[in-house]
XYZ file of C-alpha atoms in Angstrom:
675
model
C 68.799 -56.664 -3.020
C 67.637 -60.218 -4.488
C 69.908 -62.887 -3.170
C 71.808 -65.192 -5.395
C 73.865 -68.166 -5.728
C 77.465 -66.856 -6.191
C 80.437 -68.999 -7.173
C 81.736 -68.929 -3.556
C 78.434 -69.474 -1.597
C 77.613 -72.717 -3.570
C 80.822 -74.448 -2.021
C 79.794 -73.545 1.624
C 78.496 -76.764 3.412
C 75.217 -76.346 4.723
C 75.219 -76.589 8.484
C 74.092 -79.671 10.436
C 72.388 -77.672 13.131
C 69.665 -75.134 12.820
C 68.992 -71.652 14.451
C 65.398 -72.552 14.894
C 64.717 -73.984 18.285
C 61.164 -75.014 17.356
C 62.495 -77.888 14.997
C 63.111 -79.817 18.374
C 59.427 -79.930 19.512
C 59.147 -83.457 18.132
C 55.930 -85.715 18.698
C 56.270 -89.550 18.936
C 52.829 -90.337 19.033
C 49.274 -88.758 18.214
C 45.503 -89.690 18.988
C 44.563 -90.413 15.385
C 41.377 -89.560 13.576
C 38.050 -89.371 15.639
C 35.334 -91.714 14.700
C 35.152 -95.203 13.461
C 35.381 -97.038 10.125
C 31.935 -98.071 8.739
C 32.563 -101.571 8.941
C 30.321 -104.651 9.073
C 30.673 -108.259 9.687
C 30.203 -109.320 5.845
C 32.774 -106.907 4.781
C 35.430 -107.872 7.268
C 34.962 -111.604 6.256
C 34.920 -111.116 2.545
C 36.663 -107.876 1.603
C 40.445 -108.143 0.576
C 42.840 -106.783 3.458
C 43.937 -103.866 1.001
C 40.455 -102.686 0.623
C 39.997 -102.570 4.499
C 43.554 -100.935 4.800
C 42.551 -98.327 2.268
C 39.736 -97.120 4.401
C 42.409 -96.705 7.141
C 44.414 -94.456 4.978
C 41.533 -92.466 3.900
C 40.704 -91.704 7.496
C 44.350 -90.922 8.213
C 44.526 -88.383 5.445
C 41.465 -86.527 7.089
C 38.380 -87.927 5.305
C 35.421 -88.182 7.586
C 35.195 -91.909 8.388
C 31.476 -91.843 8.686
C 31.363 -90.897 4.871
C 33.774 -93.829 3.673
C 32.486 -96.632 1.625
C 30.803 -94.364 -0.953
C 31.450 -94.652 -4.637
C 34.889 -93.481 -5.436
C 36.098 -91.527 -8.569
C 39.691 -91.149 -9.516
C 40.972 -87.838 -11.078
C 44.168 -88.141 -12.798
C 45.977 -85.035 -14.285
C 49.259 -83.775 -15.746
C 49.548 -81.049 -13.219
C 52.910 -79.461 -12.928
C 54.432 -76.640 -10.862
C 53.514 -75.339 -7.406
C 51.095 -72.407 -7.444
C 50.529 -70.131 -4.416
C 46.908 -69.382 -3.453
C 47.102 -66.042 -5.593
C 48.236 -67.875 -8.635
C 51.843 -66.879 -8.277
C 54.539 -69.621 -8.571
C 56.579 -71.060 -5.648
C 58.084 -73.496 -8.162
C 57.448 -73.216 -11.959
C 55.744 -76.004 -14.072
C 57.309 -76.858 -17.455
C 54.446 -75.061 -19.357
C 51.244 -73.036 -19.004
C 49.391 -76.306 -20.265
C 49.767 -78.068 -16.807
C 49.903 -74.792 -14.668
C 46.310 -74.332 -13.801
C 44.763 -77.797 -14.328
C 44.908 -78.471 -10.480
C 42.074 -75.883 -10.414
C 40.075 -78.093 -12.654
C 40.819 -81.036 -10.494
C 39.640 -79.263 -7.503
C 36.356 -77.981 -8.920
C 35.543 -81.579 -10.047
C 36.552 -83.097 -6.847
C 34.241 -80.730 -4.901
C 31.446 -81.717 -7.376
C 32.085 -85.502 -6.661
C 31.809 -84.653 -2.964
C 28.460 -82.831 -3.556
C 27.192 -85.780 -5.389
C 27.914 -88.015 -2.418
C 30.953 -89.601 -3.825
C 34.506 -89.843 -2.817
C 37.140 -88.204 -5.269
C 40.739 -89.473 -5.301
C 43.532 -87.520 -7.371
C 46.931 -88.406 -8.871
C 49.315 -86.635 -11.007
C 51.750 -87.620 -13.728
C 53.197 -84.379 -15.253
C 54.250 -83.805 -18.656
C 57.154 -82.051 -20.617
C 56.838 -79.160 -23.000
C 57.856 -79.855 -26.788
C 58.446 -76.165 -27.143
C 60.918 -76.069 -24.266
C 62.923 -78.912 -25.636
C 63.082 -77.989 -29.189
C 66.536 -78.314 -30.551
C 67.802 -79.822 -27.340
C 68.532 -83.530 -26.176
C 65.378 -83.213 -24.204
C 63.374 -83.743 -27.384
C 64.546 -87.355 -27.622
C 62.292 -87.985 -24.630
C 59.322 -86.414 -25.923
C 57.278 -88.879 -28.101
C 58.644 -91.994 -25.864
C 57.247 -90.015 -22.762
C 53.790 -90.565 -24.217
C 54.080 -94.375 -24.023
C 55.772 -94.209 -20.486
C 53.069 -91.951 -19.161
C 50.275 -94.018 -20.582
C 51.751 -96.943 -18.687
C 52.108 -95.244 -15.363
C 48.554 -93.672 -15.613
C 47.266 -97.122 -16.361
C 48.955 -98.550 -13.404
C 47.617 -95.874 -11.312
C 44.035 -96.609 -12.486
C 44.377 -100.313 -11.645
C 46.062 -99.544 -8.409
C 42.789 -97.985 -6.965
C 40.671 -101.110 -7.324
C 37.685 -99.397 -5.589
C 37.372 -96.811 -8.433
C 33.860 -96.461 -10.194
C 35.173 -94.324 -12.895
C 38.015 -92.257 -13.972
C 38.572 -88.553 -15.138
C 41.568 -87.480 -17.034
C 42.579 -83.843 -16.951
C 45.326 -82.793 -19.470
C 46.289 -80.153 -21.958
C 49.269 -80.587 -24.093
C 51.201 -82.327 -26.718
C 52.182 -85.512 -24.905
C 50.412 -85.404 -21.806
C 47.022 -85.380 -23.368
C 47.519 -88.215 -25.811
C 49.094 -90.315 -23.023
C 45.957 -89.677 -20.823
C 43.761 -90.855 -23.896
C 45.842 -93.954 -24.221
C 45.306 -94.746 -20.624
C 41.517 -94.049 -20.706
C 41.214 -96.086 -24.027
C 42.628 -99.190 -22.079
C 39.935 -99.019 -19.545
C 37.316 -100.313 -21.653
C 35.056 -101.785 -18.803
C 35.177 -98.418 -16.752
C 33.539 -95.316 -17.448
C 35.830 -92.339 -18.024
C 35.881 -88.872 -19.266
C 38.418 -86.367 -20.450
C 38.496 -82.879 -19.347
C 40.745 -80.622 -21.596
C 42.878 -78.238 -20.055
C 42.028 -75.431 -22.569
C 43.989 -72.737 -24.082
C 45.951 -69.605 -23.025
C 44.962 -66.177 -24.239
C 46.877 -64.180 -27.022
C 48.383 -61.045 -26.115
C 46.617 -58.003 -26.611
C 49.448 -56.817 -28.859
C 52.359 -59.152 -29.976
C 52.993 -62.534 -31.292
C 51.448 -65.952 -30.453
C 53.556 -68.610 -28.660
C 54.254 -70.311 -32.104
C 55.632 -67.446 -33.868
C 57.823 -66.519 -30.893
C 59.623 -69.809 -31.088
C 61.193 -68.398 -34.136
C 62.713 -65.377 -32.412
C 66.391 -66.703 -32.628
C 66.260 -67.429 -36.375
C 64.505 -64.137 -37.282
C 67.061 -62.323 -35.365
C 69.917 -64.137 -36.922
C 68.635 -63.277 -40.260
C 68.161 -59.645 -39.342
C 64.312 -59.622 -39.548
C 63.966 -58.434 -35.791
C 65.946 -56.372 -33.353
C 67.166 -57.577 -30.101
C 64.761 -55.288 -28.286
C 61.786 -56.604 -30.300
C 62.765 -60.024 -29.462
C 62.914 -59.591 -25.725
C 59.632 -57.695 -25.794
C 57.619 -60.241 -27.994
C 59.083 -63.308 -26.201
C 57.937 -61.778 -22.536
C 54.327 -61.171 -23.783
C 53.406 -63.902 -25.835
C 51.349 -66.118 -23.200
C 48.365 -63.549 -22.510
C 47.290 -65.543 -19.471
C 49.003 -68.117 -17.183
C 47.406 -71.242 -18.103
C 46.268 -73.432 -21.189
C 47.918 -74.811 -24.232
C 49.199 -72.570 -26.965
C 47.061 -70.160 -28.834
C 47.521 -72.058 -32.257
C 46.340 -75.338 -33.521
C 49.211 -77.403 -32.758
C 49.286 -80.928 -31.229
C 47.900 -79.647 -27.877
C 45.024 -77.974 -29.352
C 44.312 -80.546 -31.946
C 44.271 -83.227 -29.150
C 41.577 -81.574 -27.317
C 39.727 -81.351 -30.466
C 40.091 -85.063 -31.167
C 39.166 -86.045 -27.481
C 35.885 -84.261 -27.828
C 35.210 -85.676 -31.408
C 35.715 -89.154 -30.026
C 32.992 -88.326 -27.354
C 35.220 -88.505 -24.296
C 34.764 -85.056 -23.404
C 31.707 -82.836 -22.949
C 30.195 -81.114 -25.877
C 32.030 -77.727 -26.470
C 34.881 -78.387 -24.063
C 37.938 -78.221 -26.264
C 39.865 -75.017 -26.553
C 38.145 -73.463 -23.488
C 39.972 -70.309 -22.197
C 42.051 -71.452 -19.079
C 41.153 -70.064 -15.651
C 37.684 -68.561 -16.520
C 34.498 -69.395 -15.178
C 33.186 -71.410 -18.146
C 36.354 -73.412 -17.880
C 35.698 -74.268 -14.081
C 32.003 -74.995 -15.029
C 33.122 -77.708 -17.544
C 35.139 -79.525 -14.920
C 31.967 -79.469 -12.448
C 29.549 -80.834 -15.380
C 32.196 -83.343 -16.260
C 32.103 -84.571 -12.823
C 28.296 -84.844 -12.974
C 28.519 -86.508 -16.526
C 30.995 -89.232 -15.388
C 28.879 -90.124 -12.227
C 25.933 -90.357 -14.673
C 27.822 -92.690 -16.997
C 28.565 -95.002 -14.159
C 24.997 -94.935 -12.896
C 23.682 -95.997 -16.298
C 26.382 -98.481 -16.799
C 27.983 -96.836 -19.868
C 31.720 -97.450 -20.326
C 34.611 -96.179 -22.141
C 34.189 -99.126 -24.347
C 30.767 -98.074 -25.319
C 31.931 -94.608 -26.382
C 35.370 -95.583 -28.057
C 34.072 -97.372 -31.250
C 34.939 -97.577 -34.858
C 32.467 -94.903 -35.407
C 34.030 -92.806 -32.755
C 37.306 -93.280 -34.361
C 35.851 -92.278 -37.787
C 34.282 -89.036 -36.388
C 37.616 -88.158 -34.941
C 39.531 -88.539 -38.200
C 36.967 -86.388 -40.040
C 36.961 -83.681 -37.487
C 40.877 -83.711 -37.527
C 40.511 -83.003 -41.232
C 37.973 -80.224 -40.948
C 39.960 -78.554 -38.411
C 43.332 -78.759 -40.142
C 44.907 -80.370 -37.471
C 48.378 -81.237 -36.309
C 50.045 -84.092 -38.260
C 51.243 -85.324 -34.913
C 47.915 -86.925 -34.356
C 48.703 -89.282 -37.264
C 50.831 -90.929 -34.452
C 48.413 -90.539 -31.599
C 45.104 -91.681 -33.172
C 46.422 -95.029 -34.337
C 47.997 -95.522 -30.908
C 44.561 -94.611 -29.363
C 42.763 -97.032 -31.784
C 45.165 -99.939 -30.538
C 44.783 -99.148 -26.976
C 41.068 -99.378 -27.385
C 41.207 -102.509 -29.295
C 40.110 -101.051 -32.562
C 41.478 -101.568 -35.798
C 44.434 -99.173 -36.640
C 43.687 -96.851 -39.387
C 45.822 -97.161 -42.305
C 47.435 -94.509 -44.515
C 44.738 -95.090 -47.384
C 42.037 -94.357 -44.888
C 43.614 -91.266 -43.585
C 43.886 -90.250 -47.411
C 40.458 -91.200 -48.260
C 38.910 -89.259 -45.200
C 41.140 -86.114 -46.083
C 40.065 -86.232 -49.627
C 36.462 -86.303 -48.616
C 36.496 -83.722 -45.801
C 36.942 -80.079 -46.548
C 38.882 -77.818 -44.018
C 36.487 -75.466 -42.414
C 38.316 -73.648 -39.627
C 40.565 -70.551 -40.145
C 42.997 -70.914 -37.129
C 46.528 -70.224 -36.455
C 48.859 -71.483 -37.951
C 47.068 -72.254 -41.136
C 45.159 -69.024 -41.838
C 44.164 -67.499 -44.272
C 43.539 -64.957 -41.307
C 44.613 -67.267 -38.693
C 42.657 -66.668 -35.524
C 43.741 -67.789 -32.193
C 42.103 -70.946 -30.802
C 39.969 -68.895 -28.334
C 38.108 -67.481 -31.000
C 37.519 -70.965 -32.599
C 35.897 -71.733 -28.961
C 33.709 -68.811 -29.120
C 32.699 -69.602 -32.791
C 31.323 -72.766 -31.607
C 34.328 -74.999 -31.497
C 33.939 -78.856 -32.151
C 30.096 -78.919 -32.222
C 29.980 -76.125 -34.652
C 32.119 -77.748 -37.080
C 30.273 -80.908 -36.686
C 27.136 -79.173 -37.591
C 28.666 -78.438 -41.195
C 30.012 -81.951 -41.244
C 26.499 -83.372 -40.641
C 25.120 -81.487 -43.556
C 27.742 -83.075 -45.657
C 26.847 -86.633 -44.259
C 30.401 -87.179 -43.143
C 29.626 -88.248 -39.537
C 28.475 -91.330 -37.965
C 25.801 -89.804 -35.637
C 24.990 -92.905 -33.677
C 28.484 -92.735 -31.789
C 27.829 -92.011 -28.096
C 29.080 -89.136 -26.251
C 30.249 -88.500 -22.686
C 26.725 -87.096 -22.158
C 25.390 -90.601 -22.582
C 23.634 -89.529 -25.827
C 24.687 -89.950 -29.416
C 26.163 -87.183 -31.462
C 22.834 -86.678 -33.604
C 21.019 -85.861 -30.526
C 23.839 -83.654 -28.955
C 24.169 -81.663 -32.143
C 20.257 -80.806 -32.247
C 20.811 -79.697 -28.687
C 23.946 -77.449 -29.596
C 22.046 -75.897 -32.515
C 19.398 -74.437 -30.438
C 21.381 -73.722 -27.202
C 21.606 -70.366 -25.417
C 25.475 -71.078 -25.103
C 25.851 -71.290 -28.893
C 23.929 -68.017 -29.375
C 25.570 -66.058 -26.623
C 29.226 -67.133 -27.126
C 28.927 -66.490 -30.999
C 27.583 -62.923 -30.334
C 30.384 -62.372 -27.779
C 33.046 -63.099 -30.506
C 31.471 -60.428 -32.614
C 30.920 -57.870 -29.895
C 34.354 -58.395 -28.117
C 36.757 -58.862 -31.292
C 34.684 -57.667 -34.210
C 34.859 -61.087 -35.670
C 32.059 -62.821 -37.474
C 31.903 -66.414 -36.088
C 31.126 -67.638 -39.721
C 34.515 -66.212 -40.747
C 36.392 -68.504 -38.201
C 34.228 -71.730 -38.712
C 32.949 -71.586 -42.184
C 30.325 -73.306 -44.189
C 32.016 -75.371 -46.963
C 31.171 -72.950 -49.840
C 32.756 -69.940 -47.912
C 35.704 -72.120 -46.985
C 36.358 -72.844 -50.650
C 35.921 -69.164 -51.596
C 38.463 -68.184 -49.023
C 41.218 -70.677 -50.289
C 40.956 -73.275 -47.483
C 41.975 -76.570 -48.890
C 41.923 -80.134 -47.441
C 44.455 -80.831 -44.718
C 47.120 -83.373 -45.303
C 48.487 -85.449 -48.272
C 50.577 -88.613 -48.128
C 53.264 -88.494 -50.636
C 55.067 -91.813 -51.707
C 57.826 -92.161 -54.290
C 61.377 -93.706 -54.242
C 62.229 -91.892 -51.134
C 59.227 -92.781 -49.109
C 57.794 -96.325 -50.330
C 56.031 -96.783 -47.085
C 54.560 -93.258 -47.135
C 55.203 -89.801 -45.659
C 52.927 -86.915 -44.592
C 52.659 -83.268 -45.575
C 50.447 -80.702 -44.282
C 49.456 -79.615 -47.770
C 46.854 -76.863 -46.642
C 49.804 -75.082 -45.106
C 51.817 -74.687 -48.343
C 52.041 -71.111 -49.155
C 49.472 -70.430 -51.986
C 52.010 -68.479 -53.908
C 54.234 -71.430 -54.616
C 51.400 -73.426 -56.147
C 50.847 -73.702 -59.908
C 47.460 -72.508 -61.061
C 46.249 -76.037 -60.766
C 46.955 -76.179 -57.197
C 49.871 -78.359 -57.460
C 53.101 -77.841 -55.767
C 55.988 -78.676 -58.181
C 59.466 -78.489 -57.123
C 62.738 -79.724 -58.534
C 65.995 -78.685 -56.513
C 69.183 -79.735 -54.899
C 69.479 -81.845 -51.846
C 71.090 -80.214 -48.731
C 71.824 -83.228 -46.507
C 71.930 -83.116 -42.718
C 72.237 -85.887 -40.152
C 71.399 -83.673 -37.257
C 69.049 -81.068 -36.495
C 71.750 -78.736 -35.011
C 73.395 -78.545 -38.374
C 70.338 -77.966 -40.238
C 69.033 -75.096 -38.162
C 72.363 -73.307 -38.311
C 72.363 -73.493 -41.932
C 68.905 -71.926 -41.967
C 70.184 -69.274 -39.690
C 72.978 -68.637 -42.318
C 75.509 -69.755 -39.515
C 77.249 -72.354 -41.575
C 79.597 -72.481 -44.446
C 76.894 -73.426 -46.844
C 73.717 -71.622 -45.724
C 70.320 -72.576 -46.887
C 69.062 -70.726 -49.892
C 65.818 -70.211 -51.649
C 65.260 -73.149 -53.790
C 67.056 -75.748 -51.567
C 65.442 -79.062 -50.597
C 66.657 -79.896 -46.852
C 66.932 -83.523 -46.473
C 67.114 -84.249 -42.576
C 67.758 -87.936 -42.172
C 68.218 -90.205 -39.154
C 65.854 -88.362 -36.967
C 63.270 -91.001 -36.747
C 62.794 -93.221 -33.555
C 65.945 -95.272 -34.095
C 68.090 -92.313 -34.465
C 66.791 -89.716 -31.854
C 63.255 -90.763 -30.474
C 61.541 -89.271 -33.607
C 62.213 -85.642 -32.524
C 59.687 -82.788 -33.441
C 61.573 -80.361 -35.969
C 59.427 -77.283 -35.126
C 62.401 -74.981 -34.991
C 63.008 -75.748 -38.579
C 59.448 -75.792 -39.983
C 58.459 -72.745 -38.115
C 61.451 -70.835 -39.204
C 60.789 -71.533 -42.783
C 57.235 -70.346 -42.229
C 58.142 -66.941 -40.765
C 61.204 -66.158 -42.820
C 60.270 -64.237 -46.092
C 61.986 -66.865 -48.234
C 61.168 -69.864 -46.220
C 58.282 -70.840 -48.647
C 60.947 -71.212 -51.359
C 62.501 -74.050 -49.303
C 61.211 -77.593 -49.022
C 62.040 -80.114 -46.151
C 62.053 -83.898 -46.156
C 62.623 -85.729 -43.163
C 61.944 -88.854 -41.226
C 61.345 -86.796 -38.015
C 57.928 -85.337 -37.286
C 56.560 -81.878 -36.775
C 53.317 -80.304 -35.553
C 52.282 -78.726 -38.886
C 53.566 -75.125 -38.535
C 55.273 -75.251 -42.049
C 54.984 -73.684 -45.305
C 56.816 -74.571 -48.701
C 56.305 -78.294 -48.544
C 57.697 -79.645 -45.212
C 57.377 -83.362 -45.523
C 57.756 -85.621 -42.504
C 57.299 -89.192 -41.085
C 59.144 -90.557 -44.171
C 58.928 -94.327 -43.989
C 61.012 -96.518 -43.723
C 62.985 -94.334 -41.564
C 66.549 -93.891 -42.679
C 68.272 -96.042 -39.800
C 65.703 -98.761 -40.702
C 67.141 -98.952 -44.070
C 64.921 -96.434 -45.782
C 66.123 -94.980 -48.946
C 66.027 -91.308 -47.407
C 69.299 -92.534 -45.731
C 71.067 -92.757 -49.302
C 70.608 -89.225 -50.510
C 73.831 -87.341 -51.111
C 74.553 -83.670 -51.045
C 73.731 -82.084 -54.305
C 71.302 -85.024 -55.502
C 68.364 -83.726 -57.627
C 64.914 -84.162 -55.840
C 61.695 -83.889 -57.376
C 58.449 -83.233 -55.227
C 54.987 -83.013 -56.618
C 51.987 -82.390 -54.171
C 48.538 -82.049 -55.661
C 46.804 -80.077 -52.975
C 43.262 -80.533 -54.812
C 43.352 -84.365 -55.087
C 45.616 -85.059 -52.300
C 48.328 -87.109 -54.127
C 52.043 -86.540 -54.225
C 55.436 -88.120 -54.671
C 59.129 -87.359 -53.540
C 61.668 -88.832 -55.741
C 65.393 -88.783 -56.457
C 65.680 -87.922 -60.078
C 69.507 -86.981 -60.780
C 72.955 -86.549 -59.416
C 76.241 -85.248 -60.738
C 74.504 -83.655 -63.757
C 72.419 -86.755 -64.758
C 68.679 -86.582 -64.851
C 66.672 -89.783 -64.883
C 63.123 -91.204 -63.994
C 61.813 -92.021 -60.682
C 62.147 -95.699 -61.464
C 65.791 -95.348 -62.320
C 66.374 -93.319 -59.241
C 64.814 -96.083 -57.097
C 67.672 -98.244 -58.733
C 70.169 -95.717 -57.914
C 69.236 -95.597 -54.379
C 69.026 -99.306 -53.980
C 72.732 -99.544 -55.410
C 74.030 -96.988 -52.764
C 75.212 -97.567 -49.151
C 73.799 -95.586 -46.436
C 75.047 -92.008 -45.815
C 78.504 -92.207 -44.063
C 77.361 -89.899 -41.286
C 74.099 -91.694 -40.603
C 74.014 -93.115 -37.101
C 71.968 -92.943 -34.070
C 72.669 -89.877 -32.113
C 75.486 -90.240 -29.552
C 73.354 -88.542 -27.045
C 70.263 -90.998 -27.348
C 69.369 -92.190 -23.895
C 69.213 -95.989 -23.364
C 65.479 -95.867 -22.362
C 64.608 -94.120 -25.561
C 66.606 -96.806 -27.484
C 64.518 -99.460 -25.817
C 61.297 -97.501 -26.664
C 62.417 -97.212 -30.328
C 63.238 -101.036 -30.567
C 59.704 -101.915 -29.037
C 57.831 -99.628 -31.413
C 59.761 -100.849 -34.442
C 58.963 -104.437 -33.469
C 55.139 -103.311 -33.120
C 54.973 -101.894 -36.766
C 56.744 -98.477 -36.449
C 55.625 -95.003 -37.119
C 52.670 -95.823 -39.353
C 51.071 -97.947 -36.349
C 51.477 -94.911 -33.996
C 54.856 -95.870 -32.254
C 52.789 -98.196 -29.991
C 53.810 -101.283 -28.004
C 51.940 -104.288 -29.582
C 52.581 -106.867 -26.817
C 51.614 -109.786 -28.669
C 53.800 -109.031 -31.608
C 56.902 -108.035 -29.351
C 56.387 -111.310 -27.641
C 56.618 -113.205 -30.872
C 59.654 -111.202 -32.022
C 61.453 -111.905 -28.636
C 60.293 -115.625 -28.709
C 61.728 -116.033 -32.310
C 64.851 -114.151 -31.225
C 65.578 -116.570 -28.403
C 64.960 -119.595 -30.520
C 67.449 -118.279 -33.213
C 69.907 -117.558 -30.377
C 69.616 -121.049 -29.029
C 70.021 -122.435 -32.371
C 73.117 -120.575 -32.797
C 74.552 -121.506 -29.491
C 73.675 -125.107 -30.032
C 75.398 -125.111 -33.416
C 78.713 -123.591 -31.873
C 78.547 -126.137 -29.217
C 78.398 -129.056 -31.697
C 81.466 -127.882 -33.588
């Protein structure tokens, strides 16, 4: 019988004494490690005391003292959970994405040792956006990225003797945090090892679709038994990021496109030999970068940033990267890309990858890997003259040279052949040439609508809008009533049909007050995914100052700026207002406007005047559950330029704001004292 914590047993105090007599066999001293530290007179006279003490700690942990004072490489990861040697859990991690990355660290550490170096390892685990959907835990998701990046940077600096840094990460916030940490180490060599992807089940649904089990059950789309079965089997293997191109997979793709990861490393299937080989070769590459004197600053350049934005567009990547790439640019000391630059690149770059959740077929990410992954896409982009091929990679060679190697590699030939043999899928139907992509209906990735509801801009994954709701010219046009919500809980209840006024086809959901100042800028995936997988969801639009990964359909528009609680006009919309949305998926232009209320219709210009004359929605307020540290994060990122600068900490700007505030406070206090 399985033991359980009954209501009675949890109130019984644990005994002070133990029945195990062996606990009293206590040592009070030990001989210590054998051997001697490799010290010399000059080292003792000139080295900082911390460096000498560090050798003592190394020997104390069991490293052979005769092998100390060699080059040291730091491996940092987002590992979570406790695995038994057979892979079963002693304690669960938060998600599959960090469950197996310790194996990558071990493979890399063993390789460093073979190279005659000394590996160190540290851990900063990460949350799961899927696990916190619809809960107060989501209020910590985006702020975690900044916090973790700070901790990771502190850990790097706290090992002053490191010759280089390897980051190992997989998922939505841990991988961007690792990228921010590495980007800040401009004078050190570094490399990013992506944690790869989990496999899809042989039969069933992917980890994105199963996140809609509750709403589909509520709407009568599936039975209880189907939900239980599908939910159990969605993760076909125990490690790796989700099988769709959400934030986790897109971040891996972007890391490789930046040149920070080995060629063809993003989206590797977790736990397999090719995945472990990637870790070993990454250790070799980092050691080679250190030997040749190439640093992170040599790789993370304006050209690298350009390539990452182009590859993001070609893959049809997650809209969350519009937060993370600007933050990465800031951390690297590069110019932060503007909305206009994002729009220009997306207009020039065709989407070439048929991958979940975008379709049209929607292949899992492991098939994208087998079809050639990032370098295969970049071959097509090179033919279109969209890349900057002189940008360096983690191989110490420029992209132009590396793509030549890829094109004639055995790896490319064998993996593409395996995809056809194992899954019966032509790799050229997964990663397509531009002409084929156009013929299959693939459109450019994102559009940035403005208008009287989003004067600073917004973003829609326009390629995800269901083709059936577009007009013949490729334009999405919708006029409908605003259904206003100030909490995600109320909005999802209406989508499920569990409120007094359920969401109906034709409605436009306006979810306000969910940006950084309201709730830490939660990800509203449970709403956007529900609309995608409900039969009538394509007939509903969403406008919000929150964010989402890109699993969406009938025009889900996020990142609306300014956010409602920063005075944005979105916070002045009322229930029943008439909203007009227009998104040109061909030319990538769009607008979202208030155009009427109470039976009146007027122009967007008149709508702007109506909004300006209104007071904010009476229910608009920060979430009462908002943690104090998230409030601090929200205030600091707002002072740093807000969402469109990537929710960063701009220390210079924050300092100026604080100094100006202190001066104003002193002037106020002096004025009061003189009265």
